[in-house]
Coordinates of C-alpha atoms in Angstrom, one line a residue:
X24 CA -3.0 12.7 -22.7
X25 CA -3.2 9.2 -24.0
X26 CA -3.8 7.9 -20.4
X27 CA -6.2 10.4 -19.6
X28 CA -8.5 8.9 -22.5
X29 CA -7.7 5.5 -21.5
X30 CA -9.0 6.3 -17.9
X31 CA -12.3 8.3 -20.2
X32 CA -13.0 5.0 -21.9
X33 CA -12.7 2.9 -19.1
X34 CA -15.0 4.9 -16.9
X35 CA -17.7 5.0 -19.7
X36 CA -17.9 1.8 -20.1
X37 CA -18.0 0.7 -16.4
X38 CA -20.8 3.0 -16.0
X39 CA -22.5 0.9 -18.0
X40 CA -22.6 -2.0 -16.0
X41 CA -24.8 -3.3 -13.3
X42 CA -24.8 -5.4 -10.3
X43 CA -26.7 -7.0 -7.8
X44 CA -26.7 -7.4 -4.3
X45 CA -25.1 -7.7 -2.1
X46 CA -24.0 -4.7 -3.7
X47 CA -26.1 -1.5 -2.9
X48 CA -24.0 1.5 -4.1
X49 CA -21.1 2.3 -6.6
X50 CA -18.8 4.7 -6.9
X51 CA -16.9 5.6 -9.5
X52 CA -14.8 8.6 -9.0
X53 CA -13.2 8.7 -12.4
X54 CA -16.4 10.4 -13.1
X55 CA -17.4 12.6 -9.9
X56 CA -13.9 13.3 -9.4
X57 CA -12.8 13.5 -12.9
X58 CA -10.8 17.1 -12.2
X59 CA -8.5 15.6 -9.5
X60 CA -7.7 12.4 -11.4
X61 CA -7.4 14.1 -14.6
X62 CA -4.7 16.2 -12.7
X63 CA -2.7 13.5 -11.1
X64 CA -2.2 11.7 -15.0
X65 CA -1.3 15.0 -16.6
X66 CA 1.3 15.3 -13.6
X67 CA 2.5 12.1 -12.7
X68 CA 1.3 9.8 -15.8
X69 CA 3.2 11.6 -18.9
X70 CA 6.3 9.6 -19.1
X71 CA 7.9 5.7 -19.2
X72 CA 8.6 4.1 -15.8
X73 CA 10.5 1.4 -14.4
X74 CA 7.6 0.2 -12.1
X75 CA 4.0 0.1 -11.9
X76 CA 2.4 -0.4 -8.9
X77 CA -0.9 -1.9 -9.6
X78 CA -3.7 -1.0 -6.5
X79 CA -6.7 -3.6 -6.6
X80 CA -10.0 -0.7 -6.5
X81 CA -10.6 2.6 -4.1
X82 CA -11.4 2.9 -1.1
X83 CA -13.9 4.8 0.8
X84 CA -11.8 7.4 2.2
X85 CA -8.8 7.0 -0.8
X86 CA -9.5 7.0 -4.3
X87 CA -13.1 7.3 -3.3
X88 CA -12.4 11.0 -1.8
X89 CA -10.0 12.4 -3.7
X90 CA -9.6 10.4 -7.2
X91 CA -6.0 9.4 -7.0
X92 CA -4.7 5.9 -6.3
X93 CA -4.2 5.3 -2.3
X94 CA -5.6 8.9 -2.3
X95 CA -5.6 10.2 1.7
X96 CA -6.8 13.3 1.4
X97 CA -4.1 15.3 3.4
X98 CA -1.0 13.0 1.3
X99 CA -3.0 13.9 -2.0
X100 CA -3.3 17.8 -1.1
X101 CA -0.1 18.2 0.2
X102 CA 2.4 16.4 -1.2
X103 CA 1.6 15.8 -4.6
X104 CA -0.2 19.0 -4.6
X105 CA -3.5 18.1 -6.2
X106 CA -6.7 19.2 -5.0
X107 CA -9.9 19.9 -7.2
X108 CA -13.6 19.7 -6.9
X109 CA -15.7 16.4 -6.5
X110 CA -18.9 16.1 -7.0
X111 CA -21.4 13.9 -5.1
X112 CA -21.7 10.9 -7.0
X113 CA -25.1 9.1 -8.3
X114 CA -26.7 6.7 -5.8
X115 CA -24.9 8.3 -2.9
X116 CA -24.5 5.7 0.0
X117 CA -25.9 7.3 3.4
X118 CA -22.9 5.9 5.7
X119 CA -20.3 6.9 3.0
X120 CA -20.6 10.5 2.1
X121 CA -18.2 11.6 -0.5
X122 CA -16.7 15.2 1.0
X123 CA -14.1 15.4 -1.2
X124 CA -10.9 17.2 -0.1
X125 CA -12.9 18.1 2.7
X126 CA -12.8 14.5 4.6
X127 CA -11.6 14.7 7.6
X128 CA -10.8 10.9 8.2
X129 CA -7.6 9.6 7.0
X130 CA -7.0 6.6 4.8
X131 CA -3.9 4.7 6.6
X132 CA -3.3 2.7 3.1
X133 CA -2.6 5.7 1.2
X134 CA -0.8 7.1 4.0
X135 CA 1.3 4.4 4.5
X136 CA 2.1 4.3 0.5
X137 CA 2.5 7.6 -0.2
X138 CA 4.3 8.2 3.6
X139 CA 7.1 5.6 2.4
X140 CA 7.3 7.4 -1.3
X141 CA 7.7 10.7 0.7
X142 CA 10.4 9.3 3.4
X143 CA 12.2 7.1 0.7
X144 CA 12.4 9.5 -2.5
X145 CA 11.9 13.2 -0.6
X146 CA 9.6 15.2 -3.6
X147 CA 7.1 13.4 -5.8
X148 CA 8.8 14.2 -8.8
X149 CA 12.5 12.2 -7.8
X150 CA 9.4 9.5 -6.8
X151 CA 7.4 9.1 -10.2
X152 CA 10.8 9.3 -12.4
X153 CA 10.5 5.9 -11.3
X154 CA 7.1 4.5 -10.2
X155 CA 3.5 5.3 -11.5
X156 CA 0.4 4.3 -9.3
X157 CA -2.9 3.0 -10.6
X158 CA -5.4 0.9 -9.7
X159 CA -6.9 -1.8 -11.4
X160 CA -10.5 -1.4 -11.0
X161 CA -12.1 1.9 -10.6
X162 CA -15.3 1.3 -9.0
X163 CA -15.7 1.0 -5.0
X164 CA -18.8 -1.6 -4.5
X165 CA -20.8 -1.2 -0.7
X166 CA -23.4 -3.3 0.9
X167 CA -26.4 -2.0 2.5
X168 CA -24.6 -1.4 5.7
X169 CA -21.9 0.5 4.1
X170 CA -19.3 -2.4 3.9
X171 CA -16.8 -2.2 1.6
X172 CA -16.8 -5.1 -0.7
X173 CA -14.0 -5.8 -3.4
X174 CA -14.4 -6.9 -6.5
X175 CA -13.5 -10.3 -6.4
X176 CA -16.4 -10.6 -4.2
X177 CA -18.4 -10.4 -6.8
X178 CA -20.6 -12.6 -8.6
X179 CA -18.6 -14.7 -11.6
X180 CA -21.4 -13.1 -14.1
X181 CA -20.7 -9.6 -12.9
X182 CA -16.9 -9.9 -12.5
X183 CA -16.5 -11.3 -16.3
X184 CA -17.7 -7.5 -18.2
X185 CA -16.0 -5.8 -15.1
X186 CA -12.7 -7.4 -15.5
X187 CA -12.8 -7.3 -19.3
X188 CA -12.7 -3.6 -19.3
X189 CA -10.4 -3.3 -16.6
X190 CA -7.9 -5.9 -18.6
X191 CA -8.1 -3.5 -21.7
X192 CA -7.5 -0.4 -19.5
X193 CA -4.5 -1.9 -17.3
X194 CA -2.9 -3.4 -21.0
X195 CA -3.0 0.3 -22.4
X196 CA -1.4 1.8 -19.6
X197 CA 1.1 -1.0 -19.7
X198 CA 1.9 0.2 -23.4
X199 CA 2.3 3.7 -22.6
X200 CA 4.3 3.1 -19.2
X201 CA 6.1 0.5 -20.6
X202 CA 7.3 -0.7 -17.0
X203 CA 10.3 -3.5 -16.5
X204 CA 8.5 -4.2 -13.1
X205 CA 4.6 -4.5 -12.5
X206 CA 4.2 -4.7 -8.7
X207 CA 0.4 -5.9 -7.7
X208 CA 0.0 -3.8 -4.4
X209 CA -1.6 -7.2 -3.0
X210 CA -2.5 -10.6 -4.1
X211 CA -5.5 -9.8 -6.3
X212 CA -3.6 -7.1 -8.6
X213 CA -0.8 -9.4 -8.9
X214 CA -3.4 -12.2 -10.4
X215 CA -5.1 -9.5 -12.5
X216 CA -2.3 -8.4 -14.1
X217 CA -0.9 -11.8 -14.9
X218 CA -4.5 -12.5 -16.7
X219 CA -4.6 -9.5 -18.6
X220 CA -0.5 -9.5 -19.7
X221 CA 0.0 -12.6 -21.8
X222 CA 3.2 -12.1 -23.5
X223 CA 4.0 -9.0 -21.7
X224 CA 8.0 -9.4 -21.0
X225 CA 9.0 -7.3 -17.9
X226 CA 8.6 -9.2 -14.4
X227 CA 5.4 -9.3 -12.4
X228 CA 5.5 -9.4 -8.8
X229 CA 3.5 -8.4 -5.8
X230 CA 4.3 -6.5 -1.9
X231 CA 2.2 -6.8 0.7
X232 CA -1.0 -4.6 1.1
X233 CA -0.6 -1.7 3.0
X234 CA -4.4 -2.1 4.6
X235 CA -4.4 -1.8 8.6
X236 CA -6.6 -4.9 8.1
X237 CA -3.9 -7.0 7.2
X238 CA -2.4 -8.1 10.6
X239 CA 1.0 -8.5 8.3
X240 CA 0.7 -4.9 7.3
X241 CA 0.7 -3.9 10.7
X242 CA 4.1 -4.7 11.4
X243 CA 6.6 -2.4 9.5
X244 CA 5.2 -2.5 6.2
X245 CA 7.9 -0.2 5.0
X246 CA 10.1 -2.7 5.9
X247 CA 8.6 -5.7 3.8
X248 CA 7.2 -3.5 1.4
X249 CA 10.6 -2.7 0.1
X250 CA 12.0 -6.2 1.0
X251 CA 9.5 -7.2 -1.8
X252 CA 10.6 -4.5 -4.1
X253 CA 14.6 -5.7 -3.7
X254 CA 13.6 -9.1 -4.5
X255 CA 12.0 -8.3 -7.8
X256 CA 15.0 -6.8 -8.7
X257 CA 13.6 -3.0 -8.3
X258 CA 16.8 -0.8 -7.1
X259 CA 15.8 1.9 -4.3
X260 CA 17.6 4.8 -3.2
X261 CA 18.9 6.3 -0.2
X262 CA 16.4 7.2 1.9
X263 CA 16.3 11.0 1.9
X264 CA 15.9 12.5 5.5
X265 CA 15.1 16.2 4.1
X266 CA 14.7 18.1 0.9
X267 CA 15.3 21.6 0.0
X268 CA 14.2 22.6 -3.6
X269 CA 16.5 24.0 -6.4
X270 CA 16.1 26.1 -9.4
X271 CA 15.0 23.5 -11.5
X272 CA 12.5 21.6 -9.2
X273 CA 14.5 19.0 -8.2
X274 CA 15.2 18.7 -4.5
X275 CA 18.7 18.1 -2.7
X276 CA 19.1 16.6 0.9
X277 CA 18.9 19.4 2.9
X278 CA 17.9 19.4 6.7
X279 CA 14.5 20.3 8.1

């Protein structure tokens, strides 16, 4: 529960804040899609874990959507098995309606994440024995013509309250994780959580983004994803081809 009132306190007090253009709309799902999120901590977020991987903020058709890290709607429903109500959040952008786990379009980061988690580990919970997923910031910012804008794009004045509470949140989910690896999923994570972790003493690294705009990304991001991952020091399994469920929820390589 204790991450579930870190996640409370953080989206209080980033509600709180303000900012000016070119920002037109903000979203924070942490409090129109509380139900979903609240469901993926109480699943996924209730134990120690070698790694956190640290997303920079939602996206439009992630997070934004469904209120999970990376969250595609059909990865979200499906294989983690989460799916809850969202509400239409305040100040409701025209060119980015929020349908909730009815959106049809597909976010190819989250797909991309959670695809590899899926191929690599076979069943969420062999997955999140070792990993946990969060991003840093929780807000999605848009300009007037619905462009996503990220938070480092921001103005220094706006960025200083916004990264102060996100610095408090990410250090309390460090506590309760307590993670050997922190993995920035990007450049910008990485530097966050470098600010925000003085004296922290696992290792902080970064893998490339999994965003189809990174040319990079496009080009077997599994492949240098995990090439990352090894050279941190973070020990992967076998890929698992196939799973077949036991008694006790744990699933053995079995064949499609």
């Amino acid at each position: 529960m204790r991450l579930k009132e870190a996640a409370r306190a953080l989206s209080a007090e980033v509600s709180t804040l303000t900012f000016g253009a070119p920002v037109a709309s903000v979203y924070n799902p942490l409090a129109y899609a509380w139900e979903a999120h609240a469901a993926y901590l109480e699943r996924y977020g209730q134990e120690r874990r070698s790694v956190l991987l640290l997303g920079m903020n939602p996206g439009p058709f992630g997070m934004a959507q469904t209120g999970v890290p990376f969250g595609d709607v059909e990865m979200v429903r499906d294989w983690l098995g989460i799916q809850g109500p969202v509400e239409a959040p305040p100040n409701l952008h025209p060119k980015r309606p929020v349908l909730g786990f009815q959106c049809p379009r597909r976010e190819v980061s989250g797909q991309r994440l959670w695809g590899w988690a899926r191929a690599r580990y076979g069943t969420p919970k062999r997955f999140f024995a070792q990993f946990f997923v969060a991003n840093y910031c929780p807000l999605l910012f848009m300009t007037e013509s619905g462009r996503n804008l990220t938070p480092d794009a921001l103005s220094a004045a706006e960025r200083a309250p916004l990264f102060a509470a996100c610095d408090q949140a990410l250090r309390a989910a460090v506590d309760l994780l307590a993670p050997e690896y922190l993995v920035g999923i990007g450049r910008f994570a990485e530097e966050r959580a470098r600010a925000a972790l003085d004296g922290y003493d696992g290792r902080i690294g970064r893998i490339l983004h999994p965003s189809p705009a990174s040319p990079a990304a496009n080009r077997d991001w599994v492949g240098q994803a995990e090439q990352g991952l090894r050279r941190l020091g973070v020990a992967l399994p076998d890929a698992c081809p196939a799973a077949e469920e036991d008694g006790d929820g744990w699933f053995g390589a079995g064949v499609d």
